[in-house]
Amino acid sequence: MESIRKWLTFNKGERIAIITIMAVIVVLILACLFRPSRKSLSDGALHDLDSLLALRQAAVEAQQRQQAERRQETTELHPFPFNPNTLTEEGWKKMGLSDRQVSNIMNYQAKGGKFYSKNDLGKLYTISEEDFAQLEPFIVLPEVSRPSSNKSSEKKSESQAKANEPKRVEKKEIPIVDLNTVDSTTLVELPQIGGYTAVRIIAFREKLGGFIDKEQLRDVKGMDAERFATVEPYINIGATELRKIDVNRADFKTLVNHPYLNYEQVKRIVNQREKRGMIKNWAQLHDLIKDDGEVNPLLEHYLKY
């Protein structure tokens, strides 16, 4: 008896678990009782499917009826060679056009309409593309010139014709320029010299102190052999006083800014002045800087001592 009571006695945790399980069972039973039957759902779905199929069938049948009506409305044409400007009402009907189409064509002609080309007949809204495709090979239409609206239109046509004529381009004479005095506006008149190149030439001239030889133009950035050969006949070097640099008094920035001196050469010149004394002549300067880069022989003309 004591053992049976032991098996039927539950602690607090076990009692909570049992109550929870029972509650879940009750909820499941109630859900099954109040859920709509599968049969009713299936019947509703089948009913909706039948309705959709019926609507689709009705749409297909309506489309087929419309196509049949269009085929019935389309009249088979029996064209023969004709001039649309002279064909009578009976002639149009004889070819198989409907009364409505013939009436529209007659109204068009009564208002002054005329057919100048075969395509003019196809432009009438009453003639479908299918009808025109059948009629077009049989159209016999003599050449008819379209009337000009007024004299002004004729003048306009003449002016347009003149405008379409190739214009005579007068060749502008290319000037001969002095590289030491020319400005950038005149430089661009030379062949193959654009605005940027003209500005570079003027800037190089300022750094250089003036040109003494045409070949110096090759040192300008962008001046390749082909461009130089094209422009060379139109340039010359006039008599001018070069702007010279005093080797013993010019500062580092002034010297290094000259196109024919590099940084190392200028550095050697300044060190010579500060440590060993003034540079006396071109021969001394040449020996001083020859190991720091190529020495342009024209540099001699731009220095003074």
JSON list of C-alpha atoms in Angstrom, two decimals, residues 100-289:
[
{"chain": "A", "resi": 100, "resn": "ARG", "atom": "CA", "xyz": [-17.62, 54.41, -97.16]},
{"chain": "A", "resi": 101, "resn": "GLN", "atom": "CA", "xyz": [-14.16, 54.27, -98.74]},
{"chain": "A", "resi": 102, "resn": "VAL", "atom": "CA", "xyz": [-15.46, 55.54, -102.10]},
{"chain": "A", "resi": 103, "resn": "SER", "atom": "CA", "xyz": [-17.33, 58.38, -100.39]},
{"chain": "A", "resi": 104, "resn": "ASN", "atom": "CA", "xyz": [-14.20, 59.51, -98.55]},
{"chain": "A", "resi": 105, "resn": "ILE", "atom": "CA", "xyz": [-12.14, 59.47, -101.77]},
{"chain": "A", "resi": 106, "resn": "MET", "atom": "CA", "xyz": [-14.78, 61.51, -103.61]},
{"chain": "A", "resi": 107, "resn": "ASN", "atom": "CA", "xyz": [-14.90, 64.06, -100.77]},
{"chain": "A", "resi": 108, "resn": "TYR", "atom": "CA", "xyz": [-11.10, 64.36, -100.87]},
{"chain": "A", "resi": 109, "resn": "GLN", "atom": "CA", "xyz": [-11.12, 65.11, -104.60]},
{"chain": "A", "resi": 110, "resn": "ALA", "atom": "CA", "xyz": [-14.10, 67.50, -104.29]},
{"chain": "A", "resi": 111, "resn": "LYS", "atom": "CA", "xyz": [-12.05, 69.62, -101.86]},
{"chain": "A", "resi": 112, "resn": "GLY", "atom": "CA", "xyz": [-9.22, 69.95, -104.39]},
{"chain": "A", "resi": 113, "resn": "GLY", "atom": "CA", "xyz": [-7.22, 66.95, -103.33]},
{"chain": "A", "resi": 114, "resn": "LYS", "atom": "CA", "xyz": [-4.98, 65.41, -105.97]},
{"chain": "A", "resi": 115, "resn": "PHE", "atom": "CA", "xyz": [-2.74, 62.38, -106.19]},
{"chain": "A", "resi": 116, "resn": "TYR", "atom": "CA", "xyz": [0.80, 63.31, -107.24]},
{"chain": "A", "resi": 117, "resn": "SER", "atom": "CA", "xyz": [2.37, 59.95, -106.42]},
{"chain": "A", "resi": 118, "resn": "LYS", "atom": "CA", "xyz": [1.23, 56.43, -105.63]},
{"chain": "A", "resi": 119, "resn": "ASN", "atom": "CA", "xyz": [1.97, 56.93, -101.95]},
{"chain": "A", "resi": 120, "resn": "ASP", "atom": "CA", "xyz": [-0.56, 59.80, -101.81]},
{"chain": "A", "resi": 121, "resn": "LEU", "atom": "CA", "xyz": [-3.37, 57.24, -102.14]},
{"chain": "A", "resi": 122, "resn": "GLY", "atom": "CA", "xyz": [-1.92, 55.19, -99.29]},
{"chain": "A", "resi": 123, "resn": "LYS", "atom": "CA", "xyz": [-1.88, 58.29, -97.05]},
{"chain": "A", "resi": 124, "resn": "LEU", "atom": "CA", "xyz": [-5.69, 58.46, -97.02]},
{"chain": "A", "resi": 125, "resn": "TYR", "atom": "CA", "xyz": [-6.95, 57.15, -93.70]},
{"chain": "A", "resi": 126, "resn": "THR", "atom": "CA", "xyz": [-9.78, 55.31, -95.42]},
{"chain": "A", "resi": 127, "resn": "ILE", "atom": "CA", "xyz": [-7.33, 53.11, -97.34]},
{"chain": "A", "resi": 128, "resn": "SER", "atom": "CA", "xyz": [-5.78, 50.46, -95.10]},
{"chain": "A", "resi": 129, "resn": "GLU", "atom": "CA", "xyz": [-2.28, 49.15, -95.56]},
{"chain": "A", "resi": 130, "resn": "GLU", "atom": "CA", "xyz": [-3.69, 45.85, -96.85]},
{"chain": "A", "resi": 131, "resn": "ASP", "atom": "CA", "xyz": [-5.88, 47.63, -99.42]},
{"chain": "A", "resi": 132, "resn": "PHE", "atom": "CA", "xyz": [-3.03, 49.85, -100.61]},
{"chain": "A", "resi": 133, "resn": "ALA", "atom": "CA", "xyz": [-0.73, 46.83, -100.99]},
{"chain": "A", "resi": 134, "resn": "GLN", "atom": "CA", "xyz": [-3.27, 45.35, -103.43]},
{"chain": "A", "resi": 135, "resn": "LEU", "atom": "CA", "xyz": [-3.96, 48.60, -105.31]},
{"chain": "A", "resi": 136, "resn": "GLU", "atom": "CA", "xyz": [-0.43, 50.02, -105.58]},
{"chain": "A", "resi": 137, "resn": "PRO", "atom": "CA", "xyz": [0.83, 47.78, -108.45]},
{"chain": "A", "resi": 138, "resn": "PHE", "atom": "CA", "xyz": [-2.15, 48.82, -110.62]},
{"chain": "A", "resi": 139, "resn": "ILE", "atom": "CA", "xyz": [-1.87, 52.58, -110.17]},
{"chain": "A", "resi": 140, "resn": "VAL", "atom": "CA", "xyz": [-1.07, 54.33, -113.46]},
{"chain": "A", "resi": 141, "resn": "LEU", "atom": "CA", "xyz": [-0.09, 57.87, -112.59]},
{"chain": "A", "resi": 142, "resn": "PRO", "atom": "CA", "xyz": [1.54, 60.27, -115.08]},
{"chain": "A", "resi": 143, "resn": "GLU", "atom": "CA", "xyz": [4.13, 62.63, -113.64]},
{"chain": "A", "resi": 144, "resn": "VAL", "atom": "CA", "xyz": [2.35, 65.60, -112.10]},
{"chain": "A", "resi": 145, "resn": "SER", "atom": "CA", "xyz": [4.36, 68.52, -110.73]},
{"chain": "A", "resi": 146, "resn": "ARG", "atom": "CA", "xyz": [3.23, 69.86, -107.41]},
{"chain": "A", "resi": 147, "resn": "PRO", "atom": "CA", "xyz": [2.12, 73.50, -107.64]},
{"chain": "A", "resi": 148, "resn": "SER", "atom": "CA", "xyz": [4.35, 76.07, -105.95]},
{"chain": "A", "resi": 149, "resn": "SER", "atom": "CA", "xyz": [2.54, 78.06, -103.32]},
{"chain": "A", "resi": 150, "resn": "ASN", "atom": "CA", "xyz": [3.97, 81.47, -104.27]},
{"chain": "A", "resi": 151, "resn": "LYS", "atom": "CA", "xyz": [7.00, 83.30, -105.57]},
{"chain": "A", "resi": 152, "resn": "SER", "atom": "CA", "xyz": [8.49, 83.52, -102.13]},
{"chain": "A", "resi": 153, "resn": "SER", "atom": "CA", "xyz": [8.73, 79.73, -101.97]},
{"chain": "A", "resi": 154, "resn": "GLU", "atom": "CA", "xyz": [10.57, 79.74, -105.30]},
{"chain": "A", "resi": 155, "resn": "LYS", "atom": "CA", "xyz": [12.99, 82.34, -103.99]},
{"chain": "A", "resi": 156, "resn": "LYS", "atom": "CA", "xyz": [13.43, 80.27, -100.87]},
{"chain": "A", "resi": 157, "resn": "SER", "atom": "CA", "xyz": [14.26, 77.21, -102.95]},
{"chain": "A", "resi": 158, "resn": "GLU", "atom": "CA", "xyz": [16.79, 79.21, -104.95]},
{"chain": "A", "resi": 159, "resn": "SER", "atom": "CA", "xyz": [18.39, 80.55, -101.79]},
{"chain": "A", "resi": 160, "resn": "GLN", "atom": "CA", "xyz": [18.56, 77.03, -100.35]},
{"chain": "A", "resi": 161, "resn": "ALA", "atom": "CA", "xyz": [20.16, 75.77, -103.55]},
{"chain": "A", "resi": 162, "resn": "LYS", "atom": "CA", "xyz": [22.76, 78.52, -103.34]},
{"chain": "A", "resi": 163, "resn": "ALA", "atom": "CA", "xyz": [23.35, 77.72, -99.69]},
{"chain": "A", "resi": 164, "resn": "ASN", "atom": "CA", "xyz": [24.00, 74.09, -100.61]},
{"chain": "A", "resi": 165, "resn": "GLU", "atom": "CA", "xyz": [26.59, 75.08, -103.19]},
{"chain": "A", "resi": 166, "resn": "PRO", "atom": "CA", "xyz": [30.16, 74.61, -101.95]},
{"chain": "A", "resi": 167, "resn": "LYS", "atom": "CA", "xyz": [31.52, 77.86, -100.61]},
{"chain": "A", "resi": 168, "resn": "ARG", "atom": "CA", "xyz": [34.71, 79.21, -102.02]},
{"chain": "A", "resi": 169, "resn": "VAL", "atom": "CA", "xyz": [37.24, 79.42, -99.24]},
{"chain": "A", "resi": 170, "resn": "GLU", "atom": "CA", "xyz": [39.77, 82.16, -99.80]},
{"chain": "A", "resi": 171, "resn": "LYS", "atom": "CA", "xyz": [43.21, 81.11, -98.67]},
{"chain": "A", "resi": 172, "resn": "LYS", "atom": "CA", "xyz": [44.57, 83.48, -96.08]},
{"chain": "A", "resi": 173, "resn": "GLU", "atom": "CA", "xyz": [48.14, 84.56, -96.71]},
{"chain": "A", "resi": 174, "resn": "ILE", "atom": "CA", "xyz": [50.54, 83.18, -94.10]},
{"chain": "A", "resi": 175, "resn": "PRO", "atom": "CA", "xyz": [52.67, 85.95, -92.54]},
{"chain": "A", "resi": 176, "resn": "ILE", "atom": "CA", "xyz": [56.44, 85.91, -92.10]},
{"chain": "A", "resi": 177, "resn": "VAL", "atom": "CA", "xyz": [57.21, 86.58, -88.44]},
{"chain": "A", "resi": 178, "resn": "ASP", "atom": "CA", "xyz": [60.21, 87.65, -86.37]},
{"chain": "A", "resi": 179, "resn": "LEU", "atom": "CA", "xyz": [60.58, 85.23, -83.45]},
{"chain": "A", "resi": 180, "resn": "ASN", "atom": "CA", "xyz": [61.90, 87.98, -81.18]},
{"chain": "A", "resi": 181, "resn": "THR", "atom": "CA", "xyz": [59.00, 90.41, -81.66]},
{"chain": "A", "resi": 182, "resn": "VAL", "atom": "CA", "xyz": [55.97, 88.33, -82.72]},
{"chain": "A", "resi": 183, "resn": "ASP", "atom": "CA", "xyz": [53.04, 87.95, -80.31]},
{"chain": "A", "resi": 184, "resn": "SER", "atom": "CA", "xyz": [50.95, 84.82, -79.69]},
{"chain": "A", "resi": 185, "resn": "THR", "atom": "CA", "xyz": [48.00, 86.16, -81.73]},
{"chain": "A", "resi": 186, "resn": "THR", "atom": "CA", "xyz": [50.13, 86.30, -84.88]},
{"chain": "A", "resi": 187, "resn": "LEU", "atom": "CA", "xyz": [51.90, 83.02, -84.15]},
{"chain": "A", "resi": 188, "resn": "VAL", "atom": "CA", "xyz": [48.63, 81.05, -84.38]},
{"chain": "A", "resi": 189, "resn": "GLU", "atom": "CA", "xyz": [48.32, 82.15, -88.01]},
{"chain": "A", "resi": 190, "resn": "LEU", "atom": "CA", "xyz": [51.30, 79.93, -88.85]},
{"chain": "A", "resi": 191, "resn": "PRO", "atom": "CA", "xyz": [50.62, 76.35, -89.98]},
{"chain": "A", "resi": 192, "resn": "GLN", "atom": "CA", "xyz": [50.43, 73.76, -87.17]},
{"chain": "A", "resi": 193, "resn": "ILE", "atom": "CA", "xyz": [50.81, 76.42, -84.46]},
{"chain": "A", "resi": 194, "resn": "GLY", "atom": "CA", "xyz": [47.90, 76.37, -82.06]},
{"chain": "A", "resi": 195, "resn": "GLY", "atom": "CA", "xyz": [47.18, 78.53, -79.05]},
{"chain": "A", "resi": 196, "resn": "TYR", "atom": "CA", "xyz": [49.09, 76.38, -76.54]},
{"chain": "A", "resi": 197, "resn": "THR", "atom": "CA", "xyz": [52.17, 76.12, -78.76]},
{"chain": "A", "resi": 198, "resn": "ALA", "atom": "CA", "xyz": [52.16, 79.87, -79.35]},
{"chain": "A", "resi": 199, "resn": "VAL", "atom": "CA", "xyz": [52.11, 80.52, -75.59]},
{"chain": "A", "resi": 200, "resn": "ARG", "atom": "CA", "xyz": [54.98, 78.06, -75.06]},
{"chain": "A", "resi": 201, "resn": "ILE", "atom": "CA", "xyz": [57.08, 79.82, -77.72]},
{"chain": "A", "resi": 202, "resn": "ILE", "atom": "CA", "xyz": [56.60, 83.23, -76.06]},
{"chain": "A", "resi": 203, "resn": "ALA", "atom": "CA", "xyz": [57.38, 81.80, -72.59]},
{"chain": "A", "resi": 204, "resn": "PHE", "atom": "CA", "xyz": [60.54, 80.07, -73.89]},
{"chain": "A", "resi": 205, "resn": "ARG", "atom": "CA", "xyz": [61.67, 83.34, -75.51]},
{"chain": "A", "resi": 206, "resn": "GLU", "atom": "CA", "xyz": [61.31, 85.17, -72.17]},
{"chain": "A", "resi": 207, "resn": "LYS", "atom": "CA", "xyz": [63.34, 82.55, -70.28]},
{"chain": "A", "resi": 208, "resn": "LEU", "atom": "CA", "xyz": [65.95, 82.41, -73.00]},
{"chain": "A", "resi": 209, "resn": "GLY", "atom": "CA", "xyz": [66.46, 86.14, -73.37]},
{"chain": "A", "resi": 210, "resn": "GLY", "atom": "CA", "xyz": [65.76, 86.17, -77.12]},
{"chain": "A", "resi": 211, "resn": "PHE", "atom": "CA", "xyz": [66.36, 83.92, -80.14]},
{"chain": "A", "resi": 212, "resn": "ILE", "atom": "CA", "xyz": [69.62, 83.99, -82.09]},
{"chain": "A", "resi": 213, "resn": "ASP", "atom": "CA", "xyz": [68.94, 80.96, -84.31]},
{"chain": "A", "resi": 214, "resn": "LYS", "atom": "CA", "xyz": [65.82, 79.35, -85.86]},
{"chain": "A", "resi": 215, "resn": "GLU", "atom": "CA", "xyz": [66.95, 75.93, -84.59]},
{"chain": "A", "resi": 216, "resn": "GLN", "atom": "CA", "xyz": [66.35, 77.09, -81.03]},
{"chain": "A", "resi": 217, "resn": "LEU", "atom": "CA", "xyz": [62.64, 76.75, -81.77]},
{"chain": "A", "resi": 218, "resn": "ARG", "atom": "CA", "xyz": [63.13, 72.97, -81.62]},
{"chain": "A", "resi": 219, "resn": "ASP", "atom": "CA", "xyz": [63.76, 73.30, -77.86]},
{"chain": "A", "resi": 220, "resn": "VAL", "atom": "CA", "xyz": [60.16, 74.44, -77.29]},
{"chain": "A", "resi": 221, "resn": "LYS", "atom": "CA", "xyz": [57.99, 71.70, -75.80]},
{"chain": "A", "resi": 222, "resn": "GLY", "atom": "CA", "xyz": [55.79, 70.08, -78.46]},
{"chain": "A", "resi": 223, "resn": "MET", "atom": "CA", "xyz": [57.87, 71.31, -81.40]},
{"chain": "A", "resi": 224, "resn": "ASP", "atom": "CA", "xyz": [58.77, 68.06, -83.17]},
{"chain": "A", "resi": 225, "resn": "ALA", "atom": "CA", "xyz": [60.73, 67.77, -86.42]},
{"chain": "A", "resi": 226, "resn": "GLU", "atom": "CA", "xyz": [57.63, 67.64, -88.65]},
{"chain": "A", "resi": 227, "resn": "ARG", "atom": "CA", "xyz": [56.06, 70.74, -87.12]},
{"chain": "A", "resi": 228, "resn": "PHE", "atom": "CA", "xyz": [59.34, 72.65, -87.25]},
{"chain": "A", "resi": 229, "resn": "ALA", "atom": "CA", "xyz": [59.81, 71.78, -90.94]},
{"chain": "A", "resi": 230, "resn": "THR", "atom": "CA", "xyz": [56.31, 73.11, -91.67]},
{"chain": "A", "resi": 231, "resn": "VAL", "atom": "CA", "xyz": [56.69, 76.39, -89.81]},
{"chain": "A", "resi": 232, "resn": "GLU", "atom": "CA", "xyz": [60.38, 77.10, -90.55]},
{"chain": "A", "resi": 233, "resn": "PRO", "atom": "CA", "xyz": [59.81, 78.89, -93.91]},
{"chain": "A", "resi": 234, "resn": "TYR", "atom": "CA", "xyz": [57.61, 81.48, -92.16]},
{"chain": "A", "resi": 235, "resn": "ILE", "atom": "CA", "xyz": [59.99, 82.57, -89.38]},
{"chain": "A", "resi": 236, "resn": "ASN", "atom": "CA", "xyz": [63.15, 84.64, -89.23]},
{"chain": "A", "resi": 237, "resn": "ILE", "atom": "CA", "xyz": [65.41, 86.16, -86.58]},
{"chain": "A", "resi": 238, "resn": "GLY", "atom": "CA", "xyz": [65.61, 89.95, -86.66]},
{"chain": "A", "resi": 239, "resn": "ALA", "atom": "CA", "xyz": [68.37, 92.06, -85.18]},
{"chain": "A", "resi": 240, "resn": "THR", "atom": "CA", "xyz": [67.70, 92.38, -81.47]},
{"chain": "A", "resi": 241, "resn": "GLU", "atom": "CA", "xyz": [69.62, 92.89, -78.24]},
{"chain": "A", "resi": 242, "resn": "LEU", "atom": "CA", "xyz": [69.70, 89.72, -76.16]},
{"chain": "A", "resi": 243, "resn": "ARG", "atom": "CA", "xyz": [68.91, 89.87, -72.46]},
{"chain": "A", "resi": 244, "resn": "LYS", "atom": "CA", "xyz": [72.07, 88.59, -70.75]},
{"chain": "A", "resi": 245, "resn": "ILE", "atom": "CA", "xyz": [72.65, 87.24, -67.24]},
{"chain": "A", "resi": 246, "resn": "ASP", "atom": "CA", "xyz": [75.54, 88.43, -65.08]},
{"chain": "A", "resi": 247, "resn": "VAL", "atom": "CA", "xyz": [77.16, 85.15, -64.01]},
{"chain": "A", "resi": 248, "resn": "ASN", "atom": "CA", "xyz": [78.85, 86.65, -60.93]},
{"chain": "A", "resi": 249, "resn": "ARG", "atom": "CA", "xyz": [75.86, 88.64, -59.59]},
{"chain": "A", "resi": 250, "resn": "ALA", "atom": "CA", "xyz": [72.69, 86.73, -60.60]},
{"chain": "A", "resi": 251, "resn": "ASP", "atom": "CA", "xyz": [71.01, 84.75, -57.84]},
{"chain": "A", "resi": 252, "resn": "PHE", "atom": "CA", "xyz": [70.49, 80.97, -57.91]},
{"chain": "A", "resi": 253, "resn": "LYS", "atom": "CA", "xyz": [66.85, 81.22, -59.08]},
{"chain": "A", "resi": 254, "resn": "THR", "atom": "CA", "xyz": [67.68, 83.46, -62.02]},
{"chain": "A", "resi": 255, "resn": "LEU", "atom": "CA", "xyz": [70.47, 81.18, -63.22]},
{"chain": "A", "resi": 256, "resn": "VAL", "atom": "CA", "xyz": [68.56, 77.91, -62.89]},
{"chain": "A", "resi": 257, "resn": "ASN", "atom": "CA", "xyz": [65.57, 79.40, -64.72]},
{"chain": "A", "resi": 258, "resn": "HIS", "atom": "CA", "xyz": [67.63, 79.68, -67.94]},
{"chain": "A", "resi": 259, "resn": "PRO", "atom": "CA", "xyz": [66.82, 76.85, -70.41]},
{"chain": "A", "resi": 260, "resn": "TYR", "atom": "CA", "xyz": [70.49, 76.05, -71.01]},
{"chain": "A", "resi": 261, "resn": "LEU", "atom": "CA", "xyz": [71.55, 75.62, -67.37]},
{"chain": "A", "resi": 262, "resn": "ASN", "atom": "CA", "xyz": [70.62, 72.73, -65.07]},
{"chain": "A", "resi": 263, "resn": "TYR", "atom": "CA", "xyz": [70.48, 72.55, -61.27]},
{"chain": "A", "resi": 264, "resn": "GLU", "atom": "CA", "xyz": [73.90, 70.94, -60.77]},
{"chain": "A", "resi": 265, "resn": "GLN", "atom": "CA", "xyz": [75.64, 73.41, -63.10]},
{"chain": "A", "resi": 266, "resn": "VAL", "atom": "CA", "xyz": [74.13, 76.40, -61.30]},
{"chain": "A", "resi": 267, "resn": "LYS", "atom": "CA", "xyz": [75.08, 74.89, -57.95]},
{"chain": "A", "resi": 268, "resn": "ARG", "atom": "CA", "xyz": [78.69, 74.60, -59.12]},
{"chain": "A", "resi": 269, "resn": "ILE", "atom": "CA", "xyz": [78.68, 78.23, -60.38]},
{"chain": "A", "resi": 270, "resn": "VAL", "atom": "CA", "xyz": [77.42, 79.57, -57.04]},
{"chain": "A", "resi": 271, "resn": "ASN", "atom": "CA", "xyz": [79.96, 77.48, -55.06]},
{"chain": "A", "resi": 272, "resn": "GLN", "atom": "CA", "xyz": [82.74, 78.79, -57.28]},
{"chain": "A", "resi": 273, "resn": "ARG", "atom": "CA", "xyz": [81.71, 82.41, -56.66]},
{"chain": "A", "resi": 274, "resn": "GLU", "atom": "CA", "xyz": [81.46, 81.96, -52.90]},
{"chain": "A", "resi": 275, "resn": "LYS", "atom": "CA", "xyz": [84.60, 79.90, -52.27]},
{"chain": "A", "resi": 276, "resn": "ARG", "atom": "CA", "xyz": [87.09, 80.66, -55.05]},
{"chain": "A", "resi": 277, "resn": "GLY", "atom": "CA", "xyz": [86.14, 84.01, -56.49]},
{"chain": "A", "resi": 278, "resn": "MET", "atom": "CA", "xyz": [84.51, 85.47, -59.57]},
{"chain": "A", "resi": 279, "resn": "ILE", "atom": "CA", "xyz": [84.26, 83.67, -62.90]},
{"chain": "A", "resi": 280, "resn": "LYS", "atom": "CA", "xyz": [86.24, 85.63, -65.51]},
{"chain": "A", "resi": 281, "resn": "ASN", "atom": "CA", "xyz": [85.20, 84.30, -68.92]},
{"chain": "A", "resi": 282, "resn": "TRP", "atom": "CA", "xyz": [83.34, 81.67, -70.98]},
{"chain": "A", "resi": 283, "resn": "ALA", "atom": "CA", "xyz": [86.29, 79.26, -71.12]},
{"chain": "A", "resi": 284, "resn": "GLN", "atom": "CA", "xyz": [86.50, 79.16, -67.32]},
{"chain": "A", "resi": 285, "resn": "LEU", "atom": "CA", "xyz": [82.74, 78.70, -67.00]},
{"chain": "A", "resi": 286, "resn": "HIS", "atom": "CA", "xyz": [82.71, 75.92, -69.62]},
{"chain": "A", "resi": 287, "resn": "ASP", "atom": "CA", "xyz": [85.41, 73.97, -67.81]},
{"chain": "A", "resi": 288, "resn": "LEU", "atom": "CA", "xyz": [83.54, 74.47, -64.53]},
{"chain": "A", "resi": 289, "resn": "ILE", "atom": "CA", "xyz": [80.17, 73.06, -65.59]}
]
